PDB file of C-alpha atoms in Angstrom:
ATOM      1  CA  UNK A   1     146.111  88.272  27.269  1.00 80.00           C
ATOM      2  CA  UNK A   2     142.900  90.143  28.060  1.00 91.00           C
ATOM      3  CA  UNK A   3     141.289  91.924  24.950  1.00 96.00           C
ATOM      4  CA  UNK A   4     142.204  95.784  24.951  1.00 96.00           C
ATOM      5  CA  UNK A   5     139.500  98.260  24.933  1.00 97.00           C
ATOM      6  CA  UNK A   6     139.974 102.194  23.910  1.00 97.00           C
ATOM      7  CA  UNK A   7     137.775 104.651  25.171  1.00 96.00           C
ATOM      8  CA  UNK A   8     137.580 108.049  24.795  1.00 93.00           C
ATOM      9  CA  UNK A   9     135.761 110.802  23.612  1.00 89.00           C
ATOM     10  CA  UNK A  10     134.413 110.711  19.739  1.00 85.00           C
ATOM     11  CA  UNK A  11     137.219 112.211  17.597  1.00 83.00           C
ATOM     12  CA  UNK A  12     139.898 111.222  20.159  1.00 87.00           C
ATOM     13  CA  UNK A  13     141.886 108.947  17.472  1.00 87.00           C
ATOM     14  CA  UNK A  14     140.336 105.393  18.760  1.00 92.00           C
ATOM     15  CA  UNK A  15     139.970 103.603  15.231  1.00 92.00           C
ATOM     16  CA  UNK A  16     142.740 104.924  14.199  1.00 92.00           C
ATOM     17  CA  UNK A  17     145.326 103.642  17.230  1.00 94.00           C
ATOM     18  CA  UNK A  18     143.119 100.686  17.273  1.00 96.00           C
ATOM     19  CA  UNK A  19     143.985  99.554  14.118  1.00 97.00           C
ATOM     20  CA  UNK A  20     147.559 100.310  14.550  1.00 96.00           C
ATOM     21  CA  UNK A  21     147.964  98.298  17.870  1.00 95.00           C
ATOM     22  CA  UNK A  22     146.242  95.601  16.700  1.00 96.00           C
ATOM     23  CA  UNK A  23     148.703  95.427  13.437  1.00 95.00           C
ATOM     24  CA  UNK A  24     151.854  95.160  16.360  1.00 93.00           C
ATOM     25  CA  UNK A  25     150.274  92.840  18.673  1.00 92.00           C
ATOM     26  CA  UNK A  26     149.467  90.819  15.543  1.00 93.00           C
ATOM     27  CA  UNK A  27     145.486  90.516  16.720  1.00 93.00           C
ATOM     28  CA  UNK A  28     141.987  91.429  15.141  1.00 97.00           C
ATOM     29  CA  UNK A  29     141.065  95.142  15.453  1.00 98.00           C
ATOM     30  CA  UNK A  30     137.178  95.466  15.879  1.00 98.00           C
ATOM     31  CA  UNK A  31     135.341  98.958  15.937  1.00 96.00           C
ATOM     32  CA  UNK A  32     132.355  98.437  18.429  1.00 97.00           C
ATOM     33  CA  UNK A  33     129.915 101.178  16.171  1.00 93.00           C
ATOM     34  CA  UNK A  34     130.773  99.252  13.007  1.00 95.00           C
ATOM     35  CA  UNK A  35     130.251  95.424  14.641  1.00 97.00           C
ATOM     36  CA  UNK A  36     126.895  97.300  15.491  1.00 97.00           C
ATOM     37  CA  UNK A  37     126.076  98.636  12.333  1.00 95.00           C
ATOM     38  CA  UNK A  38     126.421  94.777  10.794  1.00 96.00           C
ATOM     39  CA  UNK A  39     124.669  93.481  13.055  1.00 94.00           C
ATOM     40  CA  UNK A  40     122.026  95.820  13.001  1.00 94.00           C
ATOM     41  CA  UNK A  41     121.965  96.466   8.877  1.00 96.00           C
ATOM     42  CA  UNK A  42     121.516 100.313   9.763  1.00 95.00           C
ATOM     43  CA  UNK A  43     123.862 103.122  10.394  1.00 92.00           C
ATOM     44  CA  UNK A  44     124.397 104.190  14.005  1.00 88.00           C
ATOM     45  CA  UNK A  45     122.699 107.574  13.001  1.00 86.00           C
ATOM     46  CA  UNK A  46     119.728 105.543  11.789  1.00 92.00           C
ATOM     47  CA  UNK A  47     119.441 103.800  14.622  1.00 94.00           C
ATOM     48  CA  UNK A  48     119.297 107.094  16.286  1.00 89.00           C
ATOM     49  CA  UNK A  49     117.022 108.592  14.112  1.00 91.00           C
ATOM     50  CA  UNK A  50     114.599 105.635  13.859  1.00 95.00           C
ATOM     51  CA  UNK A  51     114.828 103.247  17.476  1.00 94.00           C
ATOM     52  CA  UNK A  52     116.427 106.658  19.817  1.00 92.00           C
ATOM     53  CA  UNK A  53     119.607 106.280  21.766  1.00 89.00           C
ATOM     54  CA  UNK A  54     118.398 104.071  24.568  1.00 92.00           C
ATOM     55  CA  UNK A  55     118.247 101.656  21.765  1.00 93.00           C
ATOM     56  CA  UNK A  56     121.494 102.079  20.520  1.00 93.00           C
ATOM     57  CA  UNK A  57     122.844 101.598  23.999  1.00 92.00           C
ATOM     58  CA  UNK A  58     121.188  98.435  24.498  1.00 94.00           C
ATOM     59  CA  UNK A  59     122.559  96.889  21.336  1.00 95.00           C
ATOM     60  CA  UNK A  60     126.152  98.613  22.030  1.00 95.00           C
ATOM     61  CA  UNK A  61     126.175  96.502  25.712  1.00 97.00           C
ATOM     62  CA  UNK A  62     124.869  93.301  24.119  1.00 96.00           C
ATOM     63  CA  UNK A  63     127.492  93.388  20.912  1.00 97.00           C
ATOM     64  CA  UNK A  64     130.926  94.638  24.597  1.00 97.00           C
ATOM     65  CA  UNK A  65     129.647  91.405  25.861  1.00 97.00           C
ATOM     66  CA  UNK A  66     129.730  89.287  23.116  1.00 96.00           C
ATOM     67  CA  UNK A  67     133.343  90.764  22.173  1.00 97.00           C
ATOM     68  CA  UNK A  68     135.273  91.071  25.464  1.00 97.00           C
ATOM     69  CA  UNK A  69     134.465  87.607  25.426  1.00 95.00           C
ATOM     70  CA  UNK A  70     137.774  86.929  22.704  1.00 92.00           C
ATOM     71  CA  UNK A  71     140.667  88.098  24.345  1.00 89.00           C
ATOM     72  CA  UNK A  72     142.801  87.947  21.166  1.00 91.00           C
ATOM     73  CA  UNK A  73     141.386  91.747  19.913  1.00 96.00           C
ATOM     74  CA  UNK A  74     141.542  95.315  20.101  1.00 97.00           C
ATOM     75  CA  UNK A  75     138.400  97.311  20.750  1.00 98.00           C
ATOM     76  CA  UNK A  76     137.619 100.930  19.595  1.00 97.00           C
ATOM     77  CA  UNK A  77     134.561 101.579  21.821  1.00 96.00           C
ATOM     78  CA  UNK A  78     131.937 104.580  21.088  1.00 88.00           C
ATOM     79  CA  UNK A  79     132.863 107.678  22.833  1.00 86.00           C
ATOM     80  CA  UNK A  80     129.343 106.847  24.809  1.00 88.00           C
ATOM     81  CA  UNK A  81     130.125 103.473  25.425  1.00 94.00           C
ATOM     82  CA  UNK A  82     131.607 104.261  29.259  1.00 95.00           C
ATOM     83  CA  UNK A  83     128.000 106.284  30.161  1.00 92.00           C
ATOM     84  CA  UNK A  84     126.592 103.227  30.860  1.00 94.00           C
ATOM     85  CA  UNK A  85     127.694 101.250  34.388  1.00 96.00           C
ATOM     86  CA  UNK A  86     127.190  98.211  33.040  1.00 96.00           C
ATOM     87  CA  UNK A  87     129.835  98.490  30.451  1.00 97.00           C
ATOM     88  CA  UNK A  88     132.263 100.357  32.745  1.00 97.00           C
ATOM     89  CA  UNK A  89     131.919  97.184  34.863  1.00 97.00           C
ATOM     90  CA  UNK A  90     132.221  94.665  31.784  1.00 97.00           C
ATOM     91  CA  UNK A  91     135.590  96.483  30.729  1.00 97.00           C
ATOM     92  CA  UNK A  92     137.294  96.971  33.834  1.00 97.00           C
ATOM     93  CA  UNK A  93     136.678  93.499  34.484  1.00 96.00           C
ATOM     94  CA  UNK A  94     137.503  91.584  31.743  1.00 96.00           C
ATOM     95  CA  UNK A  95     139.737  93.524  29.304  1.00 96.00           C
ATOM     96  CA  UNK A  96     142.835  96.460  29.888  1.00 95.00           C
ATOM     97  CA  UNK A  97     140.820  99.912  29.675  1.00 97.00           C
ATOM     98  CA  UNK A  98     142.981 102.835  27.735  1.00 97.00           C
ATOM     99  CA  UNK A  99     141.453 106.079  28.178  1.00 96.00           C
ATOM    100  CA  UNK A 100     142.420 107.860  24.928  1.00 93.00           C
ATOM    101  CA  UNK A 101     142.376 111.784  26.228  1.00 92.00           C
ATOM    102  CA  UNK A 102     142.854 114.741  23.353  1.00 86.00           C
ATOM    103  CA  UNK A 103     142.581 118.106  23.610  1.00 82.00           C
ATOM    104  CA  UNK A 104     138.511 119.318  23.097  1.00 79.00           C
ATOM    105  CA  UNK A 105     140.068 121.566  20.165  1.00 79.00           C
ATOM    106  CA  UNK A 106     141.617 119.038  18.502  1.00 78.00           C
ATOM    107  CA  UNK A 107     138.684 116.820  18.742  1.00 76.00           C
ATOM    108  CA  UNK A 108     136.422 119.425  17.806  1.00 73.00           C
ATOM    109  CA  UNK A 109     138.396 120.249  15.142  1.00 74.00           C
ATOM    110  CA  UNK A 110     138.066 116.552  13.995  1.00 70.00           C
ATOM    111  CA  UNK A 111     134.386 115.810  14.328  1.00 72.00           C
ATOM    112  CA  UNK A 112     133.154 119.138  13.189  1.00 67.00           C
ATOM    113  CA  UNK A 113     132.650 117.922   9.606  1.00 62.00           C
ATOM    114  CA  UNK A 114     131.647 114.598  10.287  1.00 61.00           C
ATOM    115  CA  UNK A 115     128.081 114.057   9.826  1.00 59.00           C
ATOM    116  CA  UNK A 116     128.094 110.125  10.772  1.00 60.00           C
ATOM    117  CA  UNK A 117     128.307 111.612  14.954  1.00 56.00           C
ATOM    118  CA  UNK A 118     124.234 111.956  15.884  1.00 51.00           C
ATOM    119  CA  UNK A 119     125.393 113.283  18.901  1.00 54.00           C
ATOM    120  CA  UNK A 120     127.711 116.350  17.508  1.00 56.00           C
ATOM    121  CA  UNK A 121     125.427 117.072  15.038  1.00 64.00           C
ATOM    122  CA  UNK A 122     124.765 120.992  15.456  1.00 63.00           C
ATOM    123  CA  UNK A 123     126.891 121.438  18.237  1.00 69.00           C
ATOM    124  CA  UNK A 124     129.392 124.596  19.075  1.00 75.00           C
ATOM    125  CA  UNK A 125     132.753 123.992  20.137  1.00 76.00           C
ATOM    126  CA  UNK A 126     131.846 124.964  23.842  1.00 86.00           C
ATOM    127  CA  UNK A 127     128.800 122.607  24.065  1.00 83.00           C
ATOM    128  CA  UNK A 128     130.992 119.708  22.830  1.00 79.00           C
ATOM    129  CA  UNK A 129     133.624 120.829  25.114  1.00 85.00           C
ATOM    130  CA  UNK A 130     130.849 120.593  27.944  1.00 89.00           C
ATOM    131  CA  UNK A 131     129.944 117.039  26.762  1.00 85.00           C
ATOM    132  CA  UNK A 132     133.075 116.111  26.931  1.00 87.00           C
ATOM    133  CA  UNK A 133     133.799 117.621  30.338  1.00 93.00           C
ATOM    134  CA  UNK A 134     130.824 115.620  31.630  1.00 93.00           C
ATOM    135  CA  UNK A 135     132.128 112.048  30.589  1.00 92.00           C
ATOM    136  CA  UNK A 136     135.345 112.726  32.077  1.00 94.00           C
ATOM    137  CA  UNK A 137     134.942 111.097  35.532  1.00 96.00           C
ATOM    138  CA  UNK A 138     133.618 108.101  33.582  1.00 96.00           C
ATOM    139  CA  UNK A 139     136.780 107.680  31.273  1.00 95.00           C
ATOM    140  CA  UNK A 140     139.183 108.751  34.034  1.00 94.00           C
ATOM    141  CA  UNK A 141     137.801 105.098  35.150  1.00 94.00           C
ATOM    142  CA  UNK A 142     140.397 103.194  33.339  1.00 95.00           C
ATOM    143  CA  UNK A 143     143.711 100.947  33.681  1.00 94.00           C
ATOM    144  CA  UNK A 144     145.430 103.333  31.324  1.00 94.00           C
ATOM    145  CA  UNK A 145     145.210 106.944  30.471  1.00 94.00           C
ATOM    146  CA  UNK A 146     147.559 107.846  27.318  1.00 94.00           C
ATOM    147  CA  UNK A 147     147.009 111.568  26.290  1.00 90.00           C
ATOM    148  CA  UNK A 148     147.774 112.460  22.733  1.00 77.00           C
ATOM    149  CA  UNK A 149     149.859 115.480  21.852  1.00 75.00           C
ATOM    150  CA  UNK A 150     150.815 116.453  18.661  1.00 77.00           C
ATOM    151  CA  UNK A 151     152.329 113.416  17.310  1.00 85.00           C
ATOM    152  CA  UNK A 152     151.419 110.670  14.572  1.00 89.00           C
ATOM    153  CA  UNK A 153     149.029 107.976  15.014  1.00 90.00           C
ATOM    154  CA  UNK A 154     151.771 105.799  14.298  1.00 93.00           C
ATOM    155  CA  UNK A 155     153.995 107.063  16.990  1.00 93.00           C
ATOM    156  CA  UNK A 156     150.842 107.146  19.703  1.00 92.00           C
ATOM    157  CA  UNK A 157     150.758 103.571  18.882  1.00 93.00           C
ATOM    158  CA  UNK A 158     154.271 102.791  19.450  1.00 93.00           C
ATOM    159  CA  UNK A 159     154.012 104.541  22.644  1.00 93.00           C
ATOM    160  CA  UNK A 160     150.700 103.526  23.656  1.00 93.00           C
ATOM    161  CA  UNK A 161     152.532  99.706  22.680  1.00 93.00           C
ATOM    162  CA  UNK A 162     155.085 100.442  25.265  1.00 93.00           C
ATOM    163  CA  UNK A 163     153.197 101.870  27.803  1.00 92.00           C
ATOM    164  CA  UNK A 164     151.176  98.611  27.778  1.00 92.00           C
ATOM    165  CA  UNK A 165     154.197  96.319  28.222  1.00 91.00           C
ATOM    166  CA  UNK A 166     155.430  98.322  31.017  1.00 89.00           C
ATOM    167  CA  UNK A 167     151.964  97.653  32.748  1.00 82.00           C
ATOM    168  CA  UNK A 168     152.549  93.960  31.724  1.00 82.00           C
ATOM    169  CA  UNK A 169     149.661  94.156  29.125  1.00 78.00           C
ATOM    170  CA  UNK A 170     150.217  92.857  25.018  1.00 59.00           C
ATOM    171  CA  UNK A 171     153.002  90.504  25.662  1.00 57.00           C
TER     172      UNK A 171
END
């Protein structure tokens, strides 16, 4: 089994199906920002604030590497993770990529009253919609695209469960 990786955009429900697809494959569940923050002893807005996001993105490539290595996990990625080529590369090559695509409403509906996003901080609906819009071709780059719509995280991850085993993945 290759380790699975979720992208998406922040708010999209990655952590959350993460952990629940790990639980059913009966494998570790790691969240990529919070492996970071360990490792790092900061927040990832303080690294923001104090090193700047070309920082951040250096750290969040070293800590893909190290995990894709373990092919026994699930990965919740940053929603930023896929802006880098480098990473793209990394997961395409050496775990199953699921592109976890929401409706910008939804997600803005989500992260608007979250202040632990540096990058939403601020932001209207329509400029989030616009970031959003501009990763697109980036996590249209995937093995998997599973769209969310109006169900429980508990029945995206049955269905996101299934959808892997008919694409021979998580057996």
């Amino acid at each position: 089994m290759k380790p699975i990786v979720l992208t998406g955009f922040m708010g999209c429900g990655k952590s959350t199906l993460g952990r629940l697809l790990a639980q059913r494959l009966g494998c570790q569940f790691v969240d990529l920002d919070g492996a970071i923050e360990r490792q790092a002893g900061m927040t990832i807005p303080q690294i923001f604030d104090r090193q700047g996001e070309e920082a951040f993105r250096l750290l969040e490539t070293q800590k893909l590497k190290e995990l894709l290595e373990d092919s026994s996990l699930v990965i919740a990625t940053g929603g930023g993770a896929v802006l880098r080529e480098e990473n793209r590369a990394l997961m395409l090559q050496k775990g199953v990529v699921v592109f976890l695509k929401a409706a910008p409403d939804l997600i803005y509906q989500r992260i608007s009253l979250n202040d632990r996003r540096p990058l939403a901080k601020g932001k209207s609906q329509e400029e989030m919609a616009a970031l959003y819009q501009s990763r697109m071709p980036f996590y249209q780059q995937c093995h998997i695209c599973y769209e969310e719509l109006d169900k429980t995280p508990l029945q995206c991850a049955n269905e996101l469960l299934l959808k892997l085993r008919e694409e021979g993945y998580g057996d």
